Short mmCIF file of C-alpha atoms in Angstrom, two decimals:
data_model
loop_
_atom_site.label_atom_id
_atom_site.label_comp_id
_atom_site.label_asym_id
_atom_site.label_seq_id
_atom_site.Cartn_x
_atom_site.Cartn_y
_atom_site.Cartn_z
CA MET A 1 -38.86 -52.94 -22.68
CA ASN A 2 -37.37 -51.87 -19.34
CA GLN A 3 -35.93 -48.36 -19.11
CA PRO A 4 -32.24 -48.37 -17.99
CA THR A 5 -31.95 -47.31 -14.36
CA SER A 6 -29.98 -44.14 -13.72
CA PRO A 7 -27.00 -44.38 -11.34
CA PHE A 8 -28.11 -41.00 -9.89
CA SER A 9 -31.08 -40.34 -7.62
CA LYS A 10 -33.77 -37.83 -8.53
CA GLN A 11 -32.38 -35.46 -5.88
CA GLN A 12 -28.89 -35.66 -7.39
CA LEU A 13 -30.19 -34.85 -10.86
CA LEU A 14 -31.78 -31.60 -9.70
CA PRO A 15 -29.67 -28.45 -10.12
CA GLN A 16 -27.48 -28.03 -7.03
CA GLU A 17 -26.21 -24.83 -5.46
CA GLU A 18 -22.50 -24.60 -6.10
CA THR A 19 -20.17 -23.79 -3.22
CA LEU A 20 -16.92 -22.04 -4.09
CA GLU A 21 -13.95 -22.65 -1.86
CA ILE A 22 -10.45 -21.31 -1.99
CA LEU A 23 -8.24 -24.29 -1.32
CA LYS A 24 -5.25 -23.64 0.87
CA GLN A 25 -2.23 -25.73 0.07
CA LYS A 26 0.67 -25.74 2.47
CA GLY A 27 3.70 -24.01 0.98
CA GLU A 28 7.40 -23.99 1.77
CA LEU A 29 8.89 -20.67 2.76
CA PHE A 30 12.48 -19.66 2.03
CA ILE A 31 13.34 -16.86 4.44
CA GLY A 32 16.45 -14.68 4.36
CA ILE A 33 17.58 -12.78 7.48
CA PRO A 34 20.41 -10.31 6.76
CA LYS A 35 22.62 -8.67 9.35
CA GLU A 36 21.35 -5.27 10.50
CA ASN A 37 23.86 -2.56 9.60
CA GLN A 38 22.07 0.55 10.78
CA PHE A 39 23.61 2.53 13.63
CA HIS A 40 22.90 0.97 17.06
CA GLU A 41 20.54 -1.67 15.61
CA LYS A 42 21.40 -4.96 17.30
CA ARG A 43 18.08 -6.79 17.12
CA ILE A 44 17.27 -9.73 14.87
CA CYS A 45 13.76 -10.83 13.86
CA LEU A 46 13.95 -14.47 15.02
CA THR A 47 15.53 -16.25 18.00
CA PRO A 48 17.08 -19.73 17.55
CA ASP A 49 13.98 -21.25 19.21
CA ALA A 50 11.75 -19.54 16.65
CA VAL A 51 14.01 -20.71 13.82
CA ASN A 52 13.71 -24.27 15.13
CA ALA A 53 9.90 -24.04 15.19
CA ILE A 54 9.82 -22.72 11.62
CA THR A 55 12.37 -25.15 10.09
CA SER A 56 10.64 -28.06 11.87
CA ASN A 57 7.60 -27.20 9.76
CA GLY A 58 9.56 -27.75 6.55
CA HIS A 59 10.66 -24.18 5.82
CA ARG A 60 14.18 -22.94 5.00
CA ILE A 61 15.93 -20.04 6.73
CA LEU A 62 19.16 -18.47 5.48
CA ILE A 63 20.89 -16.15 7.95
CA GLU A 64 23.85 -13.87 7.30
CA ALA A 65 26.82 -14.73 9.52
CA GLY A 66 26.91 -12.63 12.70
CA ALA A 67 23.31 -11.41 12.32
CA GLY A 68 22.41 -12.51 15.85
CA GLU A 69 25.57 -11.40 17.66
CA GLY A 70 24.15 -8.02 18.70
CA ALA A 71 21.33 -9.84 20.51
CA PHE A 72 23.82 -12.38 21.96
CA TYR A 73 22.89 -15.31 19.70
CA SER A 74 25.72 -17.15 17.96
CA ASP A 75 25.80 -18.59 14.45
CA LEU A 76 26.22 -22.04 16.05
CA GLU A 77 22.92 -21.65 17.93
CA TYR A 78 21.17 -20.85 14.66
CA THR A 79 22.72 -23.75 12.74
CA GLU A 80 21.77 -26.14 15.55
CA ALA A 81 18.21 -24.76 15.27
CA GLY A 82 18.10 -25.69 11.59
CA ALA A 83 19.12 -22.46 9.85
CA GLU A 84 21.72 -22.16 7.10
CA ILE A 85 24.49 -19.59 7.68
CA THR A 86 26.26 -17.70 4.88
CA THR A 87 28.77 -14.86 4.64
CA ASP A 88 27.32 -13.93 1.24
CA THR A 89 25.03 -10.90 1.87
CA LYS A 90 23.75 -10.99 -1.73
CA LYS A 91 22.63 -14.60 -1.28
CA VAL A 92 20.56 -13.67 1.79
CA PHE A 93 18.88 -10.77 -0.01
CA GLY A 94 18.21 -13.14 -2.91
CA CYS A 95 15.68 -15.13 -0.82
CA PRO A 96 12.00 -14.80 -1.84
CA LEU A 97 11.02 -13.63 1.67
CA ILE A 98 13.29 -11.24 3.59
CA LEU A 99 12.90 -10.43 7.28
CA LYS A 100 14.50 -7.28 8.69
CA VAL A 101 14.10 -5.06 11.74
CA GLU A 102 15.09 -1.80 10.06
CA PRO A 103 13.72 -0.94 6.59
CA PRO A 104 16.11 -1.96 3.79
CA THR A 105 18.47 0.78 2.63
CA PHE A 106 18.86 1.82 -1.01
CA ALA A 107 22.01 -0.32 -1.25
CA GLU A 108 20.14 -3.33 0.18
CA ILE A 109 17.16 -2.87 -2.16
CA LYS A 110 19.60 -3.23 -5.09
CA LEU A 111 20.43 -6.75 -3.81
CA ILE A 112 16.78 -7.81 -3.59
CA ASN A 113 15.39 -9.83 -6.49
CA PRO A 114 12.34 -8.50 -8.34
CA GLN A 115 8.97 -9.81 -7.06
CA SER A 116 10.42 -10.59 -3.60
CA THR A 117 8.61 -9.95 -0.31
CA VAL A 118 10.10 -7.83 2.48
CA ILE A 119 8.78 -7.72 6.05
CA SER A 120 10.42 -4.97 8.12
CA ALA A 121 9.70 -1.69 9.86
CA LEU A 122 8.57 1.13 7.55
CA GLN A 123 9.49 4.21 9.63
CA ILE A 124 7.53 6.47 7.30
CA LYS A 125 8.93 9.69 8.82
CA ILE A 126 12.51 8.94 7.71
CA GLN A 127 11.64 7.76 4.18
CA THR A 128 11.62 9.66 0.90
CA LYS A 129 9.44 9.51 -2.20
CA LYS A 130 12.33 7.93 -4.10
CA TYR A 131 12.37 5.00 -1.67
CA PHE A 132 8.88 3.87 -2.68
CA GLU A 133 9.57 4.50 -6.36
CA ILE A 134 12.54 2.12 -6.24
CA LEU A 135 10.49 -0.56 -4.44
CA ALA A 136 7.80 -0.15 -7.11
CA LYS A 137 10.32 -0.49 -9.93
CA LYS A 138 11.41 -3.87 -8.53
CA ARG A 139 7.75 -4.94 -8.12
CA ILE A 140 8.44 -5.73 -4.47
CA THR A 141 5.74 -6.71 -1.97
CA ALA A 142 6.43 -5.00 1.36
CA ILE A 143 4.84 -5.30 4.79
CA ALA A 144 5.49 -2.88 7.66
CA PHE A 145 5.36 -4.90 10.88
CA GLU A 146 4.50 -1.86 13.01
CA TYR A 147 1.18 -1.56 11.12
CA ILE A 148 0.12 -5.21 11.48
CA ARG A 149 -3.01 -5.50 13.65
CA ASP A 150 -3.97 -8.48 15.83
CA GLU A 151 -7.45 -9.99 16.25
CA ASN A 152 -8.31 -7.23 18.76
CA GLY A 153 -7.38 -4.46 16.34
CA LYS A 154 -4.22 -3.60 18.31
CA TYR A 155 -0.68 -3.20 16.96
CA PRO A 156 1.27 -6.02 18.69
CA VAL A 157 4.79 -4.97 17.64
CA VAL A 158 4.25 -1.32 18.60
CA ARG A 159 2.76 -2.32 21.95
CA SER A 160 5.57 -4.76 22.70
CA LEU A 161 8.33 -2.24 21.93
CA SER A 162 6.40 0.47 23.81
CA GLU A 163 6.31 -1.77 26.88
CA ILE A 164 10.10 -2.12 26.68
CA ALA A 165 10.54 1.65 26.17
CA GLY A 166 8.31 2.45 29.16
CA ILE A 167 10.14 0.13 31.53
CA SER A 168 13.52 1.25 30.13
CA SER A 169 12.75 4.93 30.76
CA VAL A 170 12.50 4.31 34.51
CA LEU A 171 15.60 2.10 34.59
CA ILE A 172 17.58 4.72 32.66
CA ALA A 173 16.41 7.51 35.00
CA SER A 174 17.47 5.39 37.97
CA GLU A 175 20.96 4.97 36.47
CA ILE A 176 21.33 8.68 35.70
CA LEU A 177 20.30 9.70 39.24
CA ALA A 178 23.18 7.67 40.71
CA ALA A 179 26.09 9.79 41.96
CA THR A 180 28.48 7.52 40.03
CA ASN A 181 26.87 8.91 36.87
CA ASP A 182 27.11 12.50 38.16
CA GLY A 183 23.46 12.40 39.20
CA ASN A 184 22.04 13.94 42.36
CA GLY A 185 22.37 10.68 44.32
CA LEU A 186 18.67 9.88 44.73
CA MET A 187 17.56 6.26 44.60
CA PHE A 188 14.28 4.81 43.42
CA GLY A 189 12.91 2.66 46.22
CA ASN A 190 10.56 2.93 49.14
CA ILE A 191 13.18 3.36 51.88
CA SER A 192 11.76 3.79 55.38
CA GLY A 193 11.84 7.42 56.50
CA VAL A 194 13.06 8.66 53.09
CA PRO A 195 10.67 10.65 50.85
CA PRO A 196 10.04 8.75 47.59
CA VAL A 197 11.30 9.93 44.22
CA GLU A 198 8.73 12.10 42.43
CA VAL A 199 8.07 11.12 38.80
CA VAL A 200 5.99 13.02 36.23
CA ILE A 201 4.83 10.99 33.20
CA ILE A 202 3.41 12.86 30.20
CA GLY A 203 1.35 10.56 28.00
CA ALA A 204 -0.93 7.75 29.17
CA GLY A 205 -0.39 5.31 26.29
CA THR A 206 1.48 2.01 26.52
CA VAL A 207 4.85 3.70 27.19
CA GLY A 208 3.32 5.82 29.95
CA GLU A 209 1.52 2.85 31.48
CA PHE A 210 4.63 0.69 31.71
CA ALA A 211 6.75 3.59 32.94
CA ALA A 212 4.14 4.16 35.66
CA ARG A 213 4.03 0.44 36.51
CA SER A 214 7.83 0.31 36.87
CA ALA A 215 8.11 3.56 38.84
CA ILE A 216 5.40 2.45 41.29
CA GLY A 217 7.09 -0.94 41.61
CA LEU A 218 10.28 0.85 42.65
CA GLY A 219 8.43 2.89 45.26
CA ALA A 220 8.15 6.24 43.46
CA ASN A 221 5.28 8.71 43.60
CA ILE A 222 3.90 9.33 40.13
CA LYS A 223 1.79 11.99 38.41
CA LEU A 224 0.26 11.17 35.04
CA PHE A 225 -0.72 13.76 32.43
CA ASP A 226 -2.72 13.19 29.25
CA ASN A 227 -5.51 15.00 27.43
CA SER A 228 -7.47 11.76 26.96
CA ILE A 229 -9.73 11.08 29.95
CA THR A 230 -10.33 7.58 28.57
CA LYS A 231 -6.59 6.79 28.59
CA LEU A 232 -6.21 8.17 32.12
CA ARG A 233 -9.18 6.08 33.26
CA ASN A 234 -7.80 2.95 31.56
CA ILE A 235 -4.38 3.38 33.10
CA GLN A 236 -5.90 3.65 36.59
CA THR A 237 -7.78 0.41 35.91
CA ASN A 238 -4.69 -1.37 34.54
CA LEU A 239 -2.51 -0.24 37.44
CA LYS A 240 -5.20 -1.44 39.87
CA GLN A 241 -4.63 1.54 42.13
CA THR A 242 -5.44 5.22 42.38
CA VAL A 243 -2.72 7.53 41.10
CA TYR A 244 -2.60 11.27 40.45
CA THR A 245 -3.93 11.97 36.96
CA SER A 246 -4.55 15.26 35.18
CA THR A 247 -5.25 16.67 31.76
CA ILE A 248 -2.34 18.65 30.33
CA GLN A 249 -2.95 22.11 31.76
CA PRO A 250 0.18 24.32 31.75
CA LYS A 251 -0.34 25.56 35.31
CA ASN A 252 -0.75 22.07 36.82
CA LEU A 253 2.02 20.59 34.69
CA LYS A 254 4.48 23.36 35.57
CA LYS A 255 3.74 22.89 39.28
CA ALA A 256 4.33 19.12 39.06
CA LEU A 257 7.55 19.56 37.03
CA ARG A 258 8.91 22.06 39.57
CA ARG A 259 8.67 19.40 42.31
CA CYS A 260 9.64 16.25 40.39
CA ASP A 261 12.96 14.41 40.28
CA VAL A 262 12.25 12.64 36.99
CA ALA A 263 10.07 13.66 34.02
CA ILE A 264 9.25 11.12 31.30
CA GLY A 265 7.83 12.28 27.96
CA ALA A 266 5.76 9.68 26.11
CA THR A 267 3.36 11.58 23.87
CA ARG A 268 2.50 10.89 20.25
CA GLY A 269 1.09 13.04 17.48
CA LYS A 270 -0.11 12.46 13.95
CA ASP A 271 3.07 13.73 12.30
CA ARG A 272 5.37 14.59 15.21
CA SER A 273 5.05 14.57 18.97
CA PRO A 274 3.47 17.79 20.28
CA VAL A 275 5.83 19.99 22.32
CA VAL A 276 4.14 19.90 25.72
CA VAL A 277 6.93 21.15 27.99
CA THR A 278 8.36 24.57 27.16
CA SER A 279 11.84 25.92 27.94
CA ASP A 280 10.34 28.07 30.72
CA MET A 281 8.91 24.96 32.40
CA VAL A 282 12.26 23.15 32.19
CA GLU A 283 14.05 26.20 33.62
CA CYS A 284 11.80 25.98 36.71
CA MET A 285 12.72 22.33 37.40
CA LYS A 286 15.11 21.24 40.19
CA LYS A 287 18.82 21.26 39.44
CA GLY A 288 19.90 17.67 38.84
CA ALA A 289 16.40 16.54 37.82
CA VAL A 290 16.26 14.09 34.91
CA ILE A 291 14.24 14.26 31.69
CA ILE A 292 13.75 11.08 29.64
CA ASP A 293 12.23 12.08 26.30
CA VAL A 294 10.95 8.78 24.88
CA SER A 295 9.10 10.79 22.20
CA ILE A 296 12.40 11.91 20.64
CA ASP A 297 11.87 9.35 17.83
CA THR A 298 9.07 11.60 16.58
CA GLY A 299 10.56 14.97 17.47
CA GLY A 300 10.34 15.03 21.27
CA CYS A 301 7.77 16.57 23.61
CA PHE A 302 10.25 18.75 25.58
CA GLU A 303 11.24 21.97 23.83
CA THR A 304 14.78 21.64 25.22
CA SER A 305 15.36 18.08 23.93
CA GLU A 306 18.11 17.41 21.40
CA ILE A 307 18.86 13.98 20.00
CA THR A 308 21.69 12.22 21.86
CA SER A 309 23.45 8.87 21.30
CA HIS A 310 24.27 5.77 23.35
CA GLU A 311 27.91 6.93 23.44
CA LYS A 312 26.95 10.32 24.90
CA PRO A 313 23.37 9.77 26.07
CA THR A 314 22.81 12.93 28.10
CA ASN A 315 23.24 16.69 27.91
CA GLU A 316 22.38 19.42 30.38
CA LYS A 317 20.16 22.48 30.03
CA TYR A 318 19.22 24.80 32.90
CA GLY A 319 20.90 22.30 35.23
CA VAL A 320 18.44 19.57 34.16
CA ILE A 321 19.87 16.35 32.69
CA HIS A 322 18.26 15.39 29.36
CA TYR A 323 18.27 11.86 27.92
CA ALA A 324 17.03 11.82 24.31
CA VAL A 325 18.38 8.71 22.60
CA PRO A 326 16.10 7.40 19.83
CA ASN A 327 15.10 3.73 19.67
CA ILE A 328 15.32 3.06 23.41
CA PRO A 329 14.49 -0.69 23.03
CA SER A 330 17.86 -1.14 21.25
CA ARG A 331 19.48 -0.85 24.71
CA TYR A 332 18.05 -4.28 25.46
CA PRO A 333 18.43 -6.11 22.11
CA LYS A 334 17.92 -9.62 23.48
CA THR A 335 14.63 -8.80 25.20
CA ALA A 336 13.47 -6.84 22.15
CA THR A 337 14.46 -9.72 19.84
CA ILE A 338 12.54 -12.29 21.88
CA SER A 339 9.53 -9.99 21.93
CA ILE A 340 9.57 -9.38 18.14
CA SER A 341 10.27 -13.06 17.45
CA ASN A 342 7.24 -14.13 19.50
CA ILE A 343 5.05 -11.97 17.25
CA PHE A 344 6.69 -12.95 13.95
CA THR A 345 6.74 -16.73 14.44
CA PRO A 346 2.97 -17.43 14.38
CA TYR A 347 2.59 -15.20 11.30
CA LEU A 348 5.34 -17.04 9.43
CA LEU A 349 3.93 -20.45 10.31
CA LYS A 350 0.51 -19.22 9.16
CA LEU A 351 2.01 -18.06 5.84
CA GLY A 352 3.21 -21.61 5.28
CA GLU A 353 -0.12 -23.15 6.32
CA ASP A 354 -2.04 -20.80 4.03
CA GLY A 355 0.18 -21.63 1.08
CA GLY A 356 2.02 -18.31 0.91
CA LEU A 357 1.49 -14.61 1.39
CA GLU A 358 -1.22 -14.22 -1.26
CA ASN A 359 -3.66 -16.45 0.63
CA SER A 360 -2.72 -15.03 4.03
CA LEU A 361 -3.49 -11.53 2.79
CA ARG A 362 -6.92 -12.71 1.62
CA PHE A 363 -7.82 -14.27 4.96
CA ASP A 364 -6.01 -12.04 7.48
CA LYS A 365 -7.28 -8.47 7.62
CA GLY A 366 -4.70 -7.55 10.30
CA LEU A 367 -1.77 -8.67 8.16
CA ARG A 368 -3.30 -6.82 5.19
CA ASN A 369 -3.24 -3.65 7.28
CA GLY A 370 0.57 -3.84 7.36
CA LEU A 371 0.89 -4.17 3.58
CA TYR A 372 2.08 -0.99 1.86
CA MET A 373 3.44 -2.31 -1.45
CA TYR A 374 1.94 -5.18 -3.46
CA HIS A 375 3.97 -6.35 -6.48
CA GLY A 376 5.20 -2.79 -6.88
CA ILE A 377 1.78 -1.17 -6.47
CA LEU A 378 1.49 1.20 -3.52
CA THR A 379 -1.47 0.14 -1.34
CA SER A 380 -1.02 2.39 1.70
CA LYS A 381 -3.20 5.47 1.94
CA PRO A 382 -0.97 7.15 4.62
CA VAL A 383 2.15 6.67 2.45
CA GLY A 384 0.34 7.87 -0.67
CA GLU A 385 -0.95 11.02 1.03
CA TRP A 386 2.33 11.68 2.85
CA PHE A 387 4.48 11.53 -0.30
CA ASP A 388 1.85 12.55 -2.87
CA LEU A 389 1.99 9.15 -4.58
CA GLN A 390 -0.80 7.28 -6.34
CA TYR A 391 -2.09 4.31 -4.34
CA SER A 392 -4.62 1.50 -4.90
CA ASP A 393 -7.00 -0.28 -2.55
CA ILE A 394 -5.53 -3.72 -1.80
CA ASN A 395 -9.02 -5.24 -1.63
CA PHE A 396 -9.41 -4.65 -5.38
CA LEU A 397 -6.05 -6.30 -6.11
CA ILE A 398 -6.28 -9.59 -4.18
CA PHE A 399 -9.98 -10.50 -4.37
#
């Protein structure tokens, strides 16, 4: 009697090694973009072009009426790009995914539905312990865009806004020096037979680099100070020319400040910016010289700096004009919006491709770095240590 033939080969009947795969299914995002209500905040997270790219991929975007006006984008431009416009603030905050520039206020958190996701700035230094407790109570998932890393391990949003701040610092100094603004009448520019403007830049990070680039482009002489030899070396390489560089030694710095027309402070510290320039150093500066303290967001690196506003941007001490307005990129909201939007758009499209935030967090280590709250569980070590709150490792929660 013939044995029945098996439909499987001998090889197929042998035990096979099993391969596990996480299937990614494309998901539809429903994004809410509320109007920014914080003082002087005019930026919006997405441009109409970005909205068009996202809605063309099958996602929904609900924008609060007037949200783009500060950055010179009309509601009509957004509706033509595929967004829905509403005057109902609560409806916008009711979306599952909320995009903001500034962190949501306590009043705005009340409008957010439980288990929602918020992507915004964190600004850890202005927050309180209560802020994170309220987010936890609502089981919110929150991502701080300033902590998101790219494939090179850099912080794209921080770098982009630092570039704007660096360029802005030179443009602002140029405005203040004009006699029409009660300045000493000096002009940036390599005018034949006229000595160039002398600029001291303290801090050789991204802000310092772009301030140096702009000042050199306008014909100024620059002197760069930083305690990191690596940063000073990198900035020379990036500028593609030899410039005066020095570590921060009080004697050398004081000598440079005494001769300069403009001093730009762009230092950063772990908690606050270190005070590098003392009152005595400022007192020795030329009358009518200008200080732009870009570090004022984290306390300022000039001892004489006091926070000013866009309405009254300068004050005078020892005859030296001080500019210490926080959030310098807000002076150029359209440029800042385009810059932020360029960074946000690929991430949002990727969220959709990955089938939602959960999968993106599994696959994208850089995005995971920005996560500080996951379904109400604090996952950020810096936040936990800063506010003495219990935190968990995100890797144990999503894998």
